[in-house]
Amino acid sequence: MPQSPHRLPPDPSGIARAAALLRAGKLVAIPTETVYGLAADARNDAAVAAIFDAKGRPSFNPLIAHVADAAGAQALVDWPAEAERLAAAFWPGPLTLVLPLKPGHGLSPRVTAGLGTLGVRVPDQPATLALLRAFGGPLAAPSANPSGRLSPTTPEHVIAGLGPRVSAVLDAGPCPVGVESTILALDGAPHLLRPGGVPVEALEQALGTPVAATGADPARPQAPGQLASHYAPQAALRLDATDWRSGERRLGFGPVDCDLNLSHAGDLREAATNLFPHLHALDDGTHVIAVSPVPRHGLGLAINDRLRRAAAPRGKAGRTA
């Protein structure tokens, strides 16, 4: 019978074991402030290929490189003044910057899916930052789930979704932010590739300029999270529901009667933290999950992005994570 992955404590012994597994080309699920990531040595082509195989992820969909600090990013990508300003303001934190690759970067070409740019970020999670320092290099780490399915915010989600395809899970408990990082491209004028844990309004304030949104070609994404169908439960989603229908599970927002509530108080930060755990809990064999309207500003932009993609038609080519 296939074995479940080892659960490693987020202490020096667990971190050392995780680093040793990664050096050996194994896959390790790591905690971040956003969701759990499926990590491999970004310089090891076979290890990066194993990420795509374990997830069933399309090979044309690029990965994010996680680094210990801004210096680790600067070794891989060009570094304009805007990147310095944003890194100072938001790293460690849920912001990925997409920048032109430097010559001699040493990464597996699978990480960038053949693009001339790379997404980099410094996660705000003490155990994973310690792991990155112990490992001594960049880790490619998409979300630790089967491609297209709900993102994992607990070790239990990882184990249920990927099981023995992962060598170990560095177990730091639930992820506090709950939605993936914001992805901002800086290979020209700043433009948003994916809303996430840093609101667009905060980016615009730090940059002193508006941030444009960029439409994505689902056949050629520039960053993770741009394909049409993504983040999906087994159940269908009915969005912006202002009524409840017989047989549905009900995911509310604000003062409504429901099965689970993203935030009774209407707090978007609380709603983001609860989004994926609540969808996991409600995805229990029901055919439809109905979801209350969520405001489309601040973190609500990221929440609505995840819900829209989770509700999209589900063809194999449209899924990723």
PDB file of C-alpha atoms in Angstrom:
ATOM      1  CA  MET A   1       0.000   0.000   0.000  1.00  0.00           C
ATOM      2  CA  PRO A   2       1.463   3.449  -0.893  1.00  0.00           C
ATOM      3  CA  GLN A   3       2.791   5.338   2.098  1.00  0.00           C
ATOM      4  CA  SER A   4       1.691   8.816   3.072  1.00  0.00           C
ATOM      5  CA  PRO A   5       4.416  11.462   3.049  1.00  0.00           C
ATOM      6  CA  HIS A   6       6.422  12.004   6.218  1.00  0.00           C
ATOM      7  CA  ARG A   7       5.177  14.933   8.297  1.00  0.00           C
ATOM      8  CA  LEU A   8       8.211  16.934   9.372  1.00  0.00           C
ATOM      9  CA  PRO A   9       8.070  19.380  12.290  1.00  0.00           C
ATOM     10  CA  PRO A  10       8.969  23.029  11.540  1.00  0.00           C
ATOM     11  CA  ASP A  11      12.026  22.825  13.801  1.00  0.00           C
ATOM     12  CA  PRO A  12      15.750  22.528  12.995  1.00  0.00           C
ATOM     13  CA  SER A  13      15.578  18.739  12.643  1.00  0.00           C
ATOM     14  CA  GLY A  14      12.566  18.862  10.312  1.00  0.00           C
ATOM     15  CA  ILE A  15      14.062  21.678   8.275  1.00  0.00           C
ATOM     16  CA  ALA A  16      17.376  19.825   7.920  1.00  0.00           C
ATOM     17  CA  ARG A  17      15.551  16.691   6.766  1.00  0.00           C
ATOM     18  CA  ALA A  18      13.499  18.687   4.239  1.00  0.00           C
ATOM     19  CA  ALA A  19      16.656  20.321   2.865  1.00  0.00           C
ATOM     20  CA  ALA A  20      18.347  16.926   2.498  1.00  0.00           C
ATOM     21  CA  LEU A  21      15.360  15.527   0.588  1.00  0.00           C
ATOM     22  CA  LEU A  22      15.339  18.537  -1.743  1.00  0.00           C
ATOM     23  CA  ARG A  23      19.073  18.187  -2.411  1.00  0.00           C
ATOM     24  CA  ALA A  24      18.389  14.553  -3.336  1.00  0.00           C
ATOM     25  CA  GLY A  25      15.867  15.663  -5.977  1.00  0.00           C
ATOM     26  CA  LYS A  26      12.756  14.778  -3.963  1.00  0.00           C
ATOM     27  CA  LEU A  27       9.482  16.716  -3.675  1.00  0.00           C
ATOM     28  CA  VAL A  28       8.633  18.339  -0.341  1.00  0.00           C
ATOM     29  CA  ALA A  29       5.414  20.203   0.439  1.00  0.00           C
ATOM     30  CA  ILE A  30       6.276  23.446   2.198  1.00  0.00           C
ATOM     31  CA  PRO A  31       4.129  25.930   4.115  1.00  0.00           C
ATOM     32  CA  THR A  32       3.853  29.536   3.067  1.00  0.00           C
ATOM     33  CA  GLU A  33       1.666  32.350   4.315  1.00  0.00           C
ATOM     34  CA  THR A  34      -0.589  31.819   1.267  1.00  0.00           C
ATOM     35  CA  VAL A  35      -0.998  28.078   0.519  1.00  0.00           C
ATOM     36  CA  TYR A  36       1.196  24.963   0.751  1.00  0.00           C
ATOM     37  CA  GLY A  37       3.661  24.663  -2.132  1.00  0.00           C
ATOM     38  CA  LEU A  38       5.057  21.562  -3.828  1.00  0.00           C
ATOM     39  CA  ALA A  39       8.774  22.335  -3.736  1.00  0.00           C
ATOM     40  CA  ALA A  40      11.731  21.027  -5.714  1.00  0.00           C
ATOM     41  CA  ASP A  41      15.224  22.275  -6.477  1.00  0.00           C
ATOM     42  CA  ALA A  42      14.610  24.833  -9.230  1.00  0.00           C
ATOM     43  CA  ARG A  43      18.030  24.012 -10.741  1.00  0.00           C
ATOM     44  CA  ASN A  44      17.371  20.245 -11.007  1.00  0.00           C
ATOM     45  CA  ASP A  45      15.559  19.487 -14.259  1.00  0.00           C
ATOM     46  CA  ALA A  46      14.428  16.005 -13.208  1.00  0.00           C
ATOM     47  CA  ALA A  47      13.108  17.294  -9.886  1.00  0.00           C
ATOM     48  CA  VAL A  48      11.168  20.097 -11.569  1.00  0.00           C
ATOM     49  CA  ALA A  49       9.759  17.596 -14.079  1.00  0.00           C
ATOM     50  CA  ALA A  50       8.553  15.559 -11.099  1.00  0.00           C
ATOM     51  CA  ILE A  51       6.469  18.541  -9.935  1.00  0.00           C
ATOM     52  CA  PHE A  52       4.595  18.595 -13.246  1.00  0.00           C
ATOM     53  CA  ASP A  53       4.159  14.815 -13.155  1.00  0.00           C
ATOM     54  CA  ALA A  54       2.913  14.696  -9.548  1.00  0.00           C
ATOM     55  CA  LYS A  55       0.363  17.450 -10.135  1.00  0.00           C
ATOM     56  CA  GLY A  56      -0.637  16.551 -13.686  1.00  0.00           C
ATOM     57  CA  ARG A  57       0.266  20.150 -14.521  1.00  0.00           C
ATOM     58  CA  PRO A  58       0.518  21.369 -18.140  1.00  0.00           C
ATOM     59  CA  SER A  59       4.147  21.850 -19.120  1.00  0.00           C
ATOM     60  CA  PHE A  60       3.442  25.259 -20.681  1.00  0.00           C
ATOM     61  CA  ASN A  61       2.472  26.753 -17.328  1.00  0.00           C
ATOM     62  CA  PRO A  62       5.440  28.451 -15.586  1.00  0.00           C
ATOM     63  CA  LEU A  63       6.397  28.081 -11.921  1.00  0.00           C
ATOM     64  CA  ILE A  64       7.429  30.586  -9.256  1.00  0.00           C
ATOM     65  CA  ALA A  65      10.922  30.478  -7.761  1.00  0.00           C
ATOM     66  CA  HIS A  66      10.951  30.972  -3.988  1.00  0.00           C
ATOM     67  CA  VAL A  67      14.106  32.560  -2.564  1.00  0.00           C
ATOM     68  CA  ALA A  68      15.322  33.482   0.907  1.00  0.00           C
ATOM     69  CA  ASP A  69      15.793  37.202   0.273  1.00  0.00           C
ATOM     70  CA  ALA A  70      15.992  39.903  -2.385  1.00  0.00           C
ATOM     71  CA  ALA A  71      19.637  39.041  -3.073  1.00  0.00           C
ATOM     72  CA  GLY A  72      18.523  35.554  -4.055  1.00  0.00           C
ATOM     73  CA  ALA A  73      16.107  37.081  -6.560  1.00  0.00           C
ATOM     74  CA  GLN A  74      18.731  39.462  -7.936  1.00  0.00           C
ATOM     75  CA  ALA A  75      20.940  36.479  -8.798  1.00  0.00           C
ATOM     76  CA  LEU A  76      18.232  35.195 -11.146  1.00  0.00           C
ATOM     77  CA  VAL A  77      16.526  38.242 -12.690  1.00  0.00           C
ATOM     78  CA  ASP A  78      17.107  41.846 -13.728  1.00  0.00           C
ATOM     79  CA  TRP A  79      16.312  44.191 -10.865  1.00  0.00           C
ATOM     80  CA  PRO A  80      14.867  47.633 -11.705  1.00  0.00           C
ATOM     81  CA  ALA A  81      14.155  50.363  -9.176  1.00  0.00           C
ATOM     82  CA  GLU A  82      10.482  49.357  -9.026  1.00  0.00           C
ATOM     83  CA  ALA A  83      11.470  45.854  -7.889  1.00  0.00           C
ATOM     84  CA  GLU A  84      13.648  47.284  -5.128  1.00  0.00           C
ATOM     85  CA  ARG A  85      10.804  49.499  -3.926  1.00  0.00           C
ATOM     86  CA  LEU A  86       8.245  46.685  -3.914  1.00  0.00           C
ATOM     87  CA  ALA A  87      10.572  44.176  -2.285  1.00  0.00           C
ATOM     88  CA  ALA A  88      11.323  46.663   0.500  1.00  0.00           C
ATOM     89  CA  ALA A  89       7.605  47.213   1.041  1.00  0.00           C
ATOM     90  CA  PHE A  90       6.195  43.677   0.705  1.00  0.00           C
ATOM     91  CA  TRP A  91       8.910  41.024   1.134  1.00  0.00           C
ATOM     92  CA  PRO A  92       8.752  38.675   2.857  1.00  0.00           C
ATOM     93  CA  GLY A  93       5.133  38.479   1.802  1.00  0.00           C
ATOM     94  CA  PRO A  94       2.524  37.346  -0.724  1.00  0.00           C
ATOM     95  CA  LEU A  95       3.901  39.217  -3.754  1.00  0.00           C
ATOM     96  CA  THR A  96       5.514  37.578  -6.792  1.00  0.00           C
ATOM     97  CA  LEU A  97       7.492  39.789  -9.175  1.00  0.00           C
ATOM     98  CA  VAL A  98       7.916  38.694 -12.803  1.00  0.00           C
ATOM     99  CA  LEU A  99      11.159  40.011 -14.259  1.00  0.00           C
ATOM    100  CA  PRO A 100      13.519  39.274 -17.183  1.00  0.00           C
ATOM    101  CA  LEU A 101      15.867  36.354 -16.585  1.00  0.00           C
ATOM    102  CA  LYS A 102      19.583  37.001 -16.180  1.00  0.00           C
ATOM    103  CA  PRO A 103      22.070  35.080 -18.323  1.00  0.00           C
ATOM    104  CA  GLY A 104      23.583  32.149 -16.450  1.00  0.00           C
ATOM    105  CA  HIS A 105      20.646  31.872 -14.029  1.00  0.00           C
ATOM    106  CA  GLY A 106      21.113  28.101 -13.782  1.00  0.00           C
ATOM    107  CA  LEU A 107      17.420  27.215 -13.498  1.00  0.00           C
ATOM    108  CA  SER A 108      15.735  24.302 -15.186  1.00  0.00           C
ATOM    109  CA  PRO A 109      14.028  25.589 -18.369  1.00  0.00           C
ATOM    110  CA  ARG A 110      10.859  23.866 -17.146  1.00  0.00           C
ATOM    111  CA  VAL A 111      10.521  26.497 -14.401  1.00  0.00           C
ATOM    112  CA  THR A 112       9.910  29.284 -16.930  1.00  0.00           C
ATOM    113  CA  ALA A 113       8.096  27.108 -19.506  1.00  0.00           C
ATOM    114  CA  GLY A 114      10.406  28.599 -22.142  1.00  0.00           C
ATOM    115  CA  LEU A 115       9.625  32.231 -21.305  1.00  0.00           C
ATOM    116  CA  GLY A 116      12.306  34.886 -20.935  1.00  0.00           C
ATOM    117  CA  THR A 117      10.905  35.968 -17.576  1.00  0.00           C
ATOM    118  CA  LEU A 118      10.705  34.440 -14.104  1.00  0.00           C
ATOM    119  CA  GLY A 119       8.351  34.905 -11.175  1.00  0.00           C
ATOM    120  CA  VAL A 120      10.229  35.255  -7.863  1.00  0.00           C
ATOM    121  CA  ARG A 121       9.101  35.789  -4.301  1.00  0.00           C
ATOM    122  CA  VAL A 122      10.223  35.657  -0.662  1.00  0.00           C
ATOM    123  CA  PRO A 123       7.543  33.859   1.382  1.00  0.00           C
ATOM    124  CA  ASP A 124       6.568  35.171   4.817  1.00  0.00           C
ATOM    125  CA  GLN A 125       6.795  31.865   6.682  1.00  0.00           C
ATOM    126  CA  PRO A 126       9.571  31.328   9.255  1.00  0.00           C
ATOM    127  CA  ALA A 127      10.060  27.587   8.690  1.00  0.00           C
ATOM    128  CA  THR A 128      10.195  27.959   4.912  1.00  0.00           C
ATOM    129  CA  LEU A 129      12.577  30.915   5.102  1.00  0.00           C
ATOM    130  CA  ALA A 130      14.811  28.785   7.339  1.00  0.00           C
ATOM    131  CA  LEU A 131      14.522  25.950   4.814  1.00  0.00           C
ATOM    132  CA  LEU A 132      15.485  28.234   1.929  1.00  0.00           C
ATOM    133  CA  ARG A 133      18.548  29.401   3.839  1.00  0.00           C
ATOM    134  CA  ALA A 134      19.503  25.826   4.767  1.00  0.00           C
ATOM    135  CA  PHE A 135      18.954  24.599   1.221  1.00  0.00           C
ATOM    136  CA  GLY A 136      20.981  27.454  -0.234  1.00  0.00           C
ATOM    137  CA  GLY A 137      19.154  27.944  -3.523  1.00  0.00           C
ATOM    138  CA  PRO A 138      15.830  28.667  -5.227  1.00  0.00           C
ATOM    139  CA  LEU A 139      12.878  26.323  -4.861  1.00  0.00           C
ATOM    140  CA  ALA A 140      10.237  25.976  -7.561  1.00  0.00           C
ATOM    141  CA  ALA A 141       6.932  25.582  -5.740  1.00  0.00           C
ATOM    142  CA  PRO A 142       3.443  25.701  -7.235  1.00  0.00           C
ATOM    143  CA  SER A 143       0.522  24.838  -4.971  1.00  0.00           C
ATOM    144  CA  ALA A 144       0.723  21.322  -3.523  1.00  0.00           C
ATOM    145  CA  ASN A 145      -2.452  19.905  -5.061  1.00  0.00           C
ATOM    146  CA  PRO A 146      -3.568  18.018  -8.168  1.00  0.00           C
ATOM    147  CA  SER A 147      -3.695  20.410 -11.095  1.00  0.00           C
ATOM    148  CA  GLY A 148      -6.888  22.402 -11.229  1.00  0.00           C
ATOM    149  CA  ARG A 149      -8.204  21.361  -7.818  1.00  0.00           C
ATOM    150  CA  LEU A 150      -8.738  23.400  -4.663  1.00  0.00           C
ATOM    151  CA  SER A 151      -5.579  24.927  -3.258  1.00  0.00           C
ATOM    152  CA  PRO A 152      -4.196  23.365  -0.041  1.00  0.00           C
ATOM    153  CA  THR A 153      -4.010  25.493   3.087  1.00  0.00           C
ATOM    154  CA  THR A 154      -3.323  22.656   5.563  1.00  0.00           C
ATOM    155  CA  PRO A 155      -1.048  19.579   5.573  1.00  0.00           C
ATOM    156  CA  GLU A 156      -4.183  17.443   5.510  1.00  0.00           C
ATOM    157  CA  HIS A 157      -5.221  18.988   2.174  1.00  0.00           C
ATOM    158  CA  VAL A 158      -1.782  18.145   0.747  1.00  0.00           C
ATOM    159  CA  ILE A 159      -1.870  14.541   1.911  1.00  0.00           C
ATOM    160  CA  ALA A 160      -5.432  14.006   0.681  1.00  0.00           C
ATOM    161  CA  GLY A 161      -4.597  15.426  -2.738  1.00  0.00           C
ATOM    162  CA  LEU A 162      -1.093  14.159  -3.480  1.00  0.00           C
ATOM    163  CA  GLY A 163      -0.392  11.433  -0.926  1.00  0.00           C
ATOM    164  CA  PRO A 164       2.673   9.298  -1.760  1.00  0.00           C
ATOM    165  CA  ARG A 165       3.690  11.510  -4.691  1.00  0.00           C
ATOM    166  CA  VAL A 166       5.275  13.780  -2.057  1.00  0.00           C
ATOM    167  CA  SER A 167       8.253  12.594   0.006  1.00  0.00           C
ATOM    168  CA  ALA A 168       7.468  14.835   2.993  1.00  0.00           C
ATOM    169  CA  VAL A 169       5.323  17.698   4.259  1.00  0.00           C
ATOM    170  CA  LEU A 170       6.918  20.389   6.383  1.00  0.00           C
ATOM    171  CA  ASP A 171       3.973  20.809   8.751  1.00  0.00           C
ATOM    172  CA  ALA A 172       3.496  24.345  10.073  1.00  0.00           C
ATOM    173  CA  GLY A 173      -0.283  24.147  10.398  1.00  0.00           C
ATOM    174  CA  PRO A 174      -2.832  26.250   8.489  1.00  0.00           C
ATOM    175  CA  CYS A 175      -1.755  29.037   6.125  1.00  0.00           C
ATOM    176  CA  PRO A 176      -2.860  32.444   7.469  1.00  0.00           C
ATOM    177  CA  VAL A 177      -3.392  34.428   4.215  1.00  0.00           C
ATOM    178  CA  GLY A 178      -5.226  31.664   2.370  1.00  0.00           C
ATOM    179  CA  VAL A 179      -5.068  32.923  -1.230  1.00  0.00           C
ATOM    180  CA  GLU A 180      -2.023  32.735  -3.477  1.00  0.00           C
ATOM    181  CA  SER A 181       0.419  35.582  -3.999  1.00  0.00           C
ATOM    182  CA  THR A 182      -0.301  38.609  -6.113  1.00  0.00           C
ATOM    183  CA  ILE A 183       1.739  38.402  -9.344  1.00  0.00           C
ATOM    184  CA  LEU A 184       3.027  41.683 -10.776  1.00  0.00           C
ATOM    185  CA  ALA A 185       5.044  41.848 -14.003  1.00  0.00           C
ATOM    186  CA  LEU A 186       7.869  44.391 -14.227  1.00  0.00           C
ATOM    187  CA  ASP A 187       9.152  43.524 -17.713  1.00  0.00           C
ATOM    188  CA  GLY A 188       7.821  46.908 -18.847  1.00  0.00           C
ATOM    189  CA  ALA A 189       5.220  49.135 -17.230  1.00  0.00           C
ATOM    190  CA  PRO A 190       3.953  47.406 -14.047  1.00  0.00           C
ATOM    191  CA  HIS A 191       0.979  45.195 -14.853  1.00  0.00           C
ATOM    192  CA  LEU A 192      -1.052  42.732 -12.818  1.00  0.00           C
ATOM    193  CA  LEU A 193      -0.960  39.084 -13.882  1.00  0.00           C
ATOM    194  CA  ARG A 194      -2.865  37.651 -10.891  1.00  0.00           C
ATOM    195  CA  PRO A 195      -4.596  39.309  -7.930  1.00  0.00           C
ATOM    196  CA  GLY A 196      -3.645  37.796  -4.600  1.00  0.00           C
ATOM    197  CA  GLY A 197      -2.562  38.372  -1.034  1.00  0.00           C
ATOM    198  CA  VAL A 198      -1.290  41.942  -1.586  1.00  0.00           C
ATOM    199  CA  PRO A 199      -4.163  44.176  -2.731  1.00  0.00           C
ATOM    200  CA  VAL A 200      -3.643  46.113  -5.956  1.00  0.00           C
ATOM    201  CA  GLU A 201      -4.367  49.339  -4.097  1.00  0.00           C
ATOM    202  CA  ALA A 202      -1.314  48.728  -1.878  1.00  0.00           C
ATOM    203  CA  LEU A 203       0.901  48.134  -4.922  1.00  0.00           C
ATOM    204  CA  GLU A 204      -0.295  51.354  -6.541  1.00  0.00           C
ATOM    205  CA  GLN A 205       0.405  53.302  -3.359  1.00  0.00           C
ATOM    206  CA  ALA A 206       3.938  51.879  -3.131  1.00  0.00           C
ATOM    207  CA  LEU A 207       4.679  52.561  -6.804  1.00  0.00           C
ATOM    208  CA  GLY A 208       2.915  55.893  -7.009  1.00  0.00           C
ATOM    209  CA  THR A 209       1.307  54.871 -10.271  1.00  0.00           C
ATOM    210  CA  PRO A 210      -1.723  52.878 -11.456  1.00  0.00           C
ATOM    211  CA  VAL A 211      -1.239  49.157 -12.087  1.00  0.00           C
ATOM    212  CA  ALA A 212      -2.834  47.898 -15.284  1.00  0.00           C
ATOM    213  CA  ALA A 213      -4.483  44.476 -15.486  1.00  0.00           C
ATOM    214  CA  THR A 214      -3.310  42.216 -18.309  1.00  0.00           C
ATOM    215  CA  GLY A 215      -5.581  39.768 -20.074  1.00  0.00           C
ATOM    216  CA  ALA A 216      -4.080  36.278 -20.253  1.00  0.00           C
ATOM    217  CA  ASP A 217      -3.974  33.881 -23.172  1.00  0.00           C
ATOM    218  CA  PRO A 218      -5.026  30.552 -21.573  1.00  0.00           C
ATOM    219  CA  ALA A 219      -2.909  28.703 -24.139  1.00  0.00           C
ATOM    220  CA  ARG A 220       0.233  30.643 -23.181  1.00  0.00           C
ATOM    221  CA  PRO A 221       0.131  31.891 -19.584  1.00  0.00           C
ATOM    222  CA  GLN A 222       2.778  34.325 -18.392  1.00  0.00           C
ATOM    223  CA  ALA A 223       2.377  33.239 -14.770  1.00  0.00           C
ATOM    224  CA  PRO A 224       0.564  30.679 -12.606  1.00  0.00           C
ATOM    225  CA  GLY A 225      -3.154  31.119 -12.060  1.00  0.00           C
ATOM    226  CA  GLN A 226      -4.014  32.480 -15.502  1.00  0.00           C
ATOM    227  CA  LEU A 227      -5.779  29.492 -17.057  1.00  0.00           C
ATOM    228  CA  ALA A 228      -9.543  29.614 -17.349  1.00  0.00           C
ATOM    229  CA  SER A 229     -10.384  26.718 -15.002  1.00  0.00           C
ATOM    230  CA  HIS A 230      -8.494  26.592 -11.732  1.00  0.00           C
ATOM    231  CA  TYR A 231      -8.921  26.169  -7.950  1.00  0.00           C
ATOM    232  CA  ALA A 232     -11.970  23.942  -8.529  1.00  0.00           C
ATOM    233  CA  PRO A 233     -13.858  21.692  -6.103  1.00  0.00           C
ATOM    234  CA  GLN A 234     -15.603  18.561  -7.358  1.00  0.00           C
ATOM    235  CA  ALA A 235     -18.927  20.384  -6.971  1.00  0.00           C
ATOM    236  CA  ALA A 236     -20.100  23.065  -9.376  1.00  0.00           C
ATOM    237  CA  LEU A 237     -20.193  26.641  -8.055  1.00  0.00           C
ATOM    238  CA  ARG A 238     -23.104  29.075  -8.347  1.00  0.00           C
ATOM    239  CA  LEU A 239     -21.650  32.533  -7.791  1.00  0.00           C
ATOM    240  CA  ASP A 240     -23.192  35.788  -6.513  1.00  0.00           C
ATOM    241  CA  ALA A 241     -26.094  33.818  -5.028  1.00  0.00           C
ATOM    242  CA  THR A 242     -28.663  35.979  -3.281  1.00  0.00           C
ATOM    243  CA  ASP A 243     -30.974  33.039  -2.627  1.00  0.00           C
ATOM    244  CA  TRP A 244     -30.431  29.437  -1.537  1.00  0.00           C
ATOM    245  CA  ARG A 245     -31.835  26.531  -3.544  1.00  0.00           C
ATOM    246  CA  SER A 246     -32.772  23.065  -2.389  1.00  0.00           C
ATOM    247  CA  GLY A 247     -29.887  20.583  -2.302  1.00  0.00           C
ATOM    248  CA  GLU A 248     -27.104  23.182  -2.465  1.00  0.00           C
ATOM    249  CA  ARG A 249     -24.400  23.729   0.126  1.00  0.00           C
ATOM    250  CA  ARG A 250     -24.265  27.400   1.068  1.00  0.00           C
ATOM    251  CA  LEU A 251     -21.110  29.501   1.414  1.00  0.00           C
ATOM    252  CA  GLY A 252     -21.996  32.914   2.767  1.00  0.00           C
ATOM    253  CA  PHE A 253     -20.377  36.297   3.215  1.00  0.00           C
ATOM    254  CA  GLY A 254     -21.734  38.809   5.696  1.00  0.00           C
ATOM    255  CA  PRO A 255     -24.862  38.429   7.853  1.00  0.00           C
ATOM    256  CA  VAL A 256     -26.578  35.572   5.961  1.00  0.00           C
ATOM    257  CA  ASP A 257     -27.906  32.160   6.984  1.00  0.00           C
ATOM    258  CA  CYS A 258     -25.612  29.546   5.417  1.00  0.00           C
ATOM    259  CA  ASP A 259     -23.668  26.336   6.000  1.00  0.00           C
ATOM    260  CA  LEU A 260     -20.305  28.091   6.344  1.00  0.00           C
ATOM    261  CA  ASN A 261     -19.509  31.800   6.287  1.00  0.00           C
ATOM    262  CA  LEU A 262     -16.369  33.383   4.835  1.00  0.00           C
ATOM    263  CA  SER A 263     -16.813  36.266   7.277  1.00  0.00           C
ATOM    264  CA  HIS A 264     -19.954  37.116   9.245  1.00  0.00           C
ATOM    265  CA  ALA A 265     -18.485  40.589   9.776  1.00  0.00           C
ATOM    266  CA  GLY A 266     -17.776  41.143   6.070  1.00  0.00           C
ATOM    267  CA  ASP A 267     -13.992  41.219   6.670  1.00  0.00           C
ATOM    268  CA  LEU A 268     -12.205  40.479   3.377  1.00  0.00           C
ATOM    269  CA  ARG A 269      -8.986  39.379   5.095  1.00  0.00           C
ATOM    270  CA  GLU A 270     -10.909  36.812   7.139  1.00  0.00           C
ATOM    271  CA  ALA A 271     -12.785  35.763   3.996  1.00  0.00           C
ATOM    272  CA  ALA A 272      -9.536  35.139   2.099  1.00  0.00           C
ATOM    273  CA  THR A 273      -8.182  33.002   4.941  1.00  0.00           C
ATOM    274  CA  ASN A 274     -11.384  30.939   5.004  1.00  0.00           C
ATOM    275  CA  LEU A 275     -11.961  30.595   1.252  1.00  0.00           C
ATOM    276  CA  PHE A 276     -10.177  27.341   0.437  1.00  0.00           C
ATOM    277  CA  PRO A 277     -10.732  25.607   3.811  1.00  0.00           C
ATOM    278  CA  HIS A 278     -14.473  26.274   3.562  1.00  0.00           C
ATOM    279  CA  LEU A 279     -14.642  25.081  -0.048  1.00  0.00           C
ATOM    280  CA  HIS A 280     -12.781  21.902   0.957  1.00  0.00           C
ATOM    281  CA  ALA A 281     -15.256  21.345   3.801  1.00  0.00           C
ATOM    282  CA  LEU A 282     -18.345  21.918   1.639  1.00  0.00           C
ATOM    283  CA  ASP A 283     -17.062  19.738  -1.215  1.00  0.00           C
ATOM    284  CA  ASP A 284     -18.484  16.605   0.383  1.00  0.00           C
ATOM    285  CA  GLY A 285     -20.389  14.987  -2.478  1.00  0.00           C
ATOM    286  CA  THR A 286     -22.907  17.754  -3.033  1.00  0.00           C
ATOM    287  CA  HIS A 287     -23.535  18.772  -6.645  1.00  0.00           C
ATOM    288  CA  VAL A 288     -23.583  22.558  -6.196  1.00  0.00           C
ATOM    289  CA  ILE A 289     -22.024  25.047  -3.786  1.00  0.00           C
ATOM    290  CA  ALA A 290     -23.788  28.422  -3.866  1.00  0.00           C
ATOM    291  CA  VAL A 291     -21.632  31.430  -2.898  1.00  0.00           C
ATOM    292  CA  SER A 292     -22.788  34.828  -1.671  1.00  0.00           C
ATOM    293  CA  PRO A 293     -21.562  37.956  -3.480  1.00  0.00           C
ATOM    294  CA  VAL A 294     -18.163  39.187  -2.282  1.00  0.00           C
ATOM    295  CA  PRO A 295     -17.087  42.821  -2.855  1.00  0.00           C
ATOM    296  CA  ARG A 296     -14.649  43.308  -5.728  1.00  0.00           C
ATOM    297  CA  HIS A 297     -12.022  45.495  -4.103  1.00  0.00           C
ATOM    298  CA  GLY A 298      -8.987  44.886  -1.896  1.00  0.00           C
ATOM    299  CA  LEU A 299      -8.591  41.179  -1.184  1.00  0.00           C
ATOM    300  CA  GLY A 300     -12.072  40.719  -2.655  1.00  0.00           C
ATOM    301  CA  LEU A 301     -10.461  41.011  -6.095  1.00  0.00           C
ATOM    302  CA  ALA A 302      -8.386  37.891  -5.394  1.00  0.00           C
ATOM    303  CA  ILE A 303     -11.322  36.032  -3.832  1.00  0.00           C
ATOM    304  CA  ASN A 304     -13.537  36.712  -6.846  1.00  0.00           C
ATOM    305  CA  ASP A 305     -10.743  35.716  -9.228  1.00  0.00           C
ATOM    306  CA  ARG A 306     -10.448  32.328  -7.483  1.00  0.00           C
ATOM    307  CA  LEU A 307     -14.204  31.810  -7.437  1.00  0.00           C
ATOM    308  CA  ARG A 308     -14.613  32.738 -11.106  1.00  0.00           C
ATOM    309  CA  ARG A 309     -11.942  30.288 -12.207  1.00  0.00           C
ATOM    310  CA  ALA A 310     -13.299  27.592  -9.882  1.00  0.00           C
ATOM    311  CA  ALA A 311     -16.726  28.000 -11.508  1.00  0.00           C
ATOM    312  CA  ALA A 312     -15.433  27.948 -15.098  1.00  0.00           C
ATOM    313  CA  PRO A 313     -16.072  25.021 -17.500  1.00  0.00           C
ATOM    314  CA  ARG A 314     -13.630  22.259 -16.663  1.00  0.00           C
ATOM    315  CA  GLY A 315     -11.674  20.918 -19.584  1.00  0.00           C
ATOM    316  CA  LYS A 316      -8.281  19.295 -19.009  1.00  0.00           C
ATOM    317  CA  ALA A 317      -6.464  21.975 -20.999  1.00  0.00           C
ATOM    318  CA  GLY A 318      -7.927  24.711 -18.828  1.00  0.00           C
ATOM    319  CA  ARG A 319      -6.707  23.430 -15.479  1.00  0.00           C
ATOM    320  CA  THR A 320      -3.636  24.290 -13.517  1.00  0.00           C
ATOM    321  CA  ALA A 321      -2.534  25.202 -10.034  1.00  0.00           C
TER     322      ALA A 321
END
